[in-house]
Amino acid sequence: MSEQDSTAMPERQSAPTDTDRLTAVSVPPVSPDDLPYPVLRLSPAGDILYLNPAAEQWLKNLPDDGSEPLCLPSGWADTLETAVRQNQPVTLEWRWNQRVYTCRFVPTAQYVDVFAFDITEYKAQKESLAQLSRIEQLLVDQHRRLEALQPAEAGADGVASPQQVLDLLAERTATVLDVQTVAVYEWDRSADRLAPLLVYHHGSMSPVSEDAPLSRVGQPQARQALSGRRPVQYQTDEETFLLLPMNHQGRLVGLTILQTARRRFDDYEVGLAQLLTDQITGAYENARLYDEVHQRIDELTVLYTISQVITSTLNLEEMLSIITDLTTRLLNVAATSVVLYDETRTGLYYAAASGKGASYILGKKLERGQGITGWVIEHGEPVIVQDVRQDPRFYDRFDHASGFETRSILCVPLQTKGRIIGAVAALNKQNGTPRFDEQDLRLLTSLAASAAIAIENARLYERAKRETAERMRTQMELEINRQYSRIYAQHVEALEILHEVGLKLMENLDTASVLRLIGQAVSDLLPESAGCAMFFFTEPQWLLPPVYTQPANIVINGNAEAIKAAARQVAEKGEARYIRDITAEAGKSAPAVFRSLLLAPLVDRQAGPGFGALSVFSPQVDAFNESQQYILSILANQAAVALRKASFFEQRAQQHEQEKQAIRNLFQRYVSPAVVERLVQDRAQLKLGGERQEVTVLFADIRGFTAYSENLPPEMLVEVLNRYFTMAVEPILAEDGTLDKFMGDAVMAFFNAPLPQDDHTLRAVRAALAMQNAIIQYNLSETTHHPMSFGIGIHVGPAVVGNIGTSQQMNFTAIGDTVNVAKRLQENARGGQILLSQAAYEAVREIAVVKPLGRMTVKGRTAAVQVYSLVGLMEEVI
């Protein structure tokens, strides 16, 4: 065997090429040492390179006649040259030591093998040429078979995978042994079964079917071949099967089945078949091992790259995105997701996702143990599910919502330091590889191991960053507190003054008083200042004239734009400012009293942005310090709240006064002043708009006034009408009734609104009696005019009472059927008569003296109304 036939695998640093694979998976050839006939190996120049044992034994048995051990026949060189030139086998008859041989010259790339077959006996018996032809054909067939045993690279250009090696060798086996079918099966030890690798049938690869050789031979014969580790021949009436165990380095690899329709295989064919099977096994195992090694190298290279990438950042979100993208590309899947425990480890959430629906699922929560991913996290075991619809653990709610259809899933836990932190899941293999396999599992498991460490490191980093920030914030707060404490210790008196000023400011609701208190506080807190001023801003950010509190004669002239701009900036930013020399900012001469300034914003934090600035000033440059700035800021905060509150209460007071005046203006025309004041003091009783309630309505009409007025001039008519209206209105208002309106020589009033009155009907009755008594007394005292009287109607019932009208003109009035009935009763009353409806009588029957008048038909009602004439009230009640 030459060095080129070696099966040693070369070390590699880069991806293997097809040539590399061929070198690595070379099929070990059958050595000439194993052949029973002489074999000589010559160089192309004719030098003897090798003799097999049969040839050596043959030479030892030759007669010792002094002849050369090996004499080359005439024509040897020409035949050798022809075989090398044409690169194909050439046959030559060779006579040597009284023996006749048929020699087959078989050229290869580096040498020429000569196979010698002794045909002396045939020649001695002078067999027919046909018999010699058959011998020649036998030699050709055997050599053809021997050619098949040469290294695979001699005729397998382009073979690069274990499956391709099997295909090539199966084809050669079928050719060499002249069989119809070659089937190769792999032994699955874990499942205790034979798994089909290929079926070569009638010159082409065929899919494994139920009538495949294994199913036709039967399991007993297959197990016999496997357990005995030797060939088993099984024959039926129509065909013969040869079962050949596949062994590699003492390990059972599988089974090769040859099928032919001819006679049984002879011993030579069985031996040759087993030899070919061993070649197939060695080639397949070498190729598979080579692929596995280089595949592992590729995986490790990828995983190293992944490890480098995912550890290149400590940003958790960025890292998770890298993990999902790499997993998607590495496993060739449609989508990838990473699910992690939340901070409390009570629930799960989707921390990262790629593929369709990723934006929807990101951040969604899962219960512990929910879905296949939740199960993996809960149990700490990886799973491969080829069809999720058949798995009861599958949780499909997110599929329905996102539009992504999960078909298969490979899920691996993320585990670090013995603690599970989540899981990574790959969904739906793509591009013709619908099923996940062990290689995918191994690859994702390795990736998950690196990813888990990186995720945990990122989380620790973020936690450390938060804790560092928290410590810094705490330290900053402590430092601020220390500074405040130091300032407080240094300015106890100032803080006491601020406290007292704050209390006074909170108690004071007058703006002018607040301003005076602030000026006095500045004088007490900052005696070195020359005075203070307050700047107020209103929309749209116009500077109002400053308010001077101390001293009163200080003014800001029109050239102090820098001061105004600084005050506006302080108010807008809400930050105090110390200007050591305003002239440096003004760019021109500033007022003499303004050189250094402290400005603090007037900001009520609960009411919105700053609305002004408080400033203290000095004619000296750099007259103040930061501690004084701090004190002024506190005072400004107190002042801002106090000014806001004072302004608010002043506005509320003004608003209340306007509301009171509006009520007075509205009701003083209708009700007595006492009722008006009660409404003003208790506005909750006043309900604007229409409201349905029970009222007593009184209508009074001056009887005889129409005829009397015909002969009066207008001036006297108005005077007389006002006199009679006064006699009607005064009793109504005296009983706290509400005067609704004057209608010609009639007046309308109602009781129990706007303020409730428990005895509203009695009040109306007393007012009616007082009206009649007033006009009687007037008629007795004035004998110069035509005597007149009132006709009055009173009814009780529901009505809509309130401000009724338009936004420009409204009246407080009552409307409804109750008003109509009272009006109709008044129209039917005679002069001096007071008519009560049944409802009005029922309200005062205990104290009223009445005269029933029977039922009366009134306008607007289909049914007659029971009417009573009021005579008076019982003496004891009155």
Tab-separated table of C-alpha atoms in Angstrom, residues 2 54 61 64 111 137 213 274 277 338 344 387 442 494 596 618 627 645 650 662 713 804 844:
chain	number	residue	atom	x	y	z
A	2	SER	CA	1.438	3.391	-0.941
A	54	ALA	CA	1.665	-15.703	-4.104
A	61	ASN	CA	8.528	-23.532	-6.270
A	64	ASP	CA	16.238	-24.688	-9.891
A	111	TYR	CA	2.756	2.110	-11.342
A	137	GLN	CA	-13.437	-13.051	-19.821
A	213	PRO	CA	-34.693	-5.554	0.903
A	274	GLN	CA	-17.643	-8.684	2.541
A	277	THR	CA	-18.707	-3.979	2.625
A	338	VAL	CA	-35.229	34.890	24.541
A	344	THR	CA	-38.614	39.027	41.354
A	387	ASP	CA	-44.885	19.533	15.601
A	442	ARG	CA	-25.778	20.704	20.450
A	494	ALA	CA	-31.516	83.661	59.440
A	596	SER	CA	-23.879	93.313	42.354
A	618	SER	CA	-25.752	96.616	46.329
A	627	SER	CA	-25.008	81.349	51.408
A	645	LYS	CA	-52.161	82.636	47.742
A	650	GLU	CA	-58.130	88.429	46.466
A	662	ALA	CA	-75.202	89.637	40.566
A	713	PRO	CA	-104.409	111.541	31.726
A	804	ILE	CA	-85.786	81.523	32.266
A	844	VAL	CA	-104.734	75.922	55.078
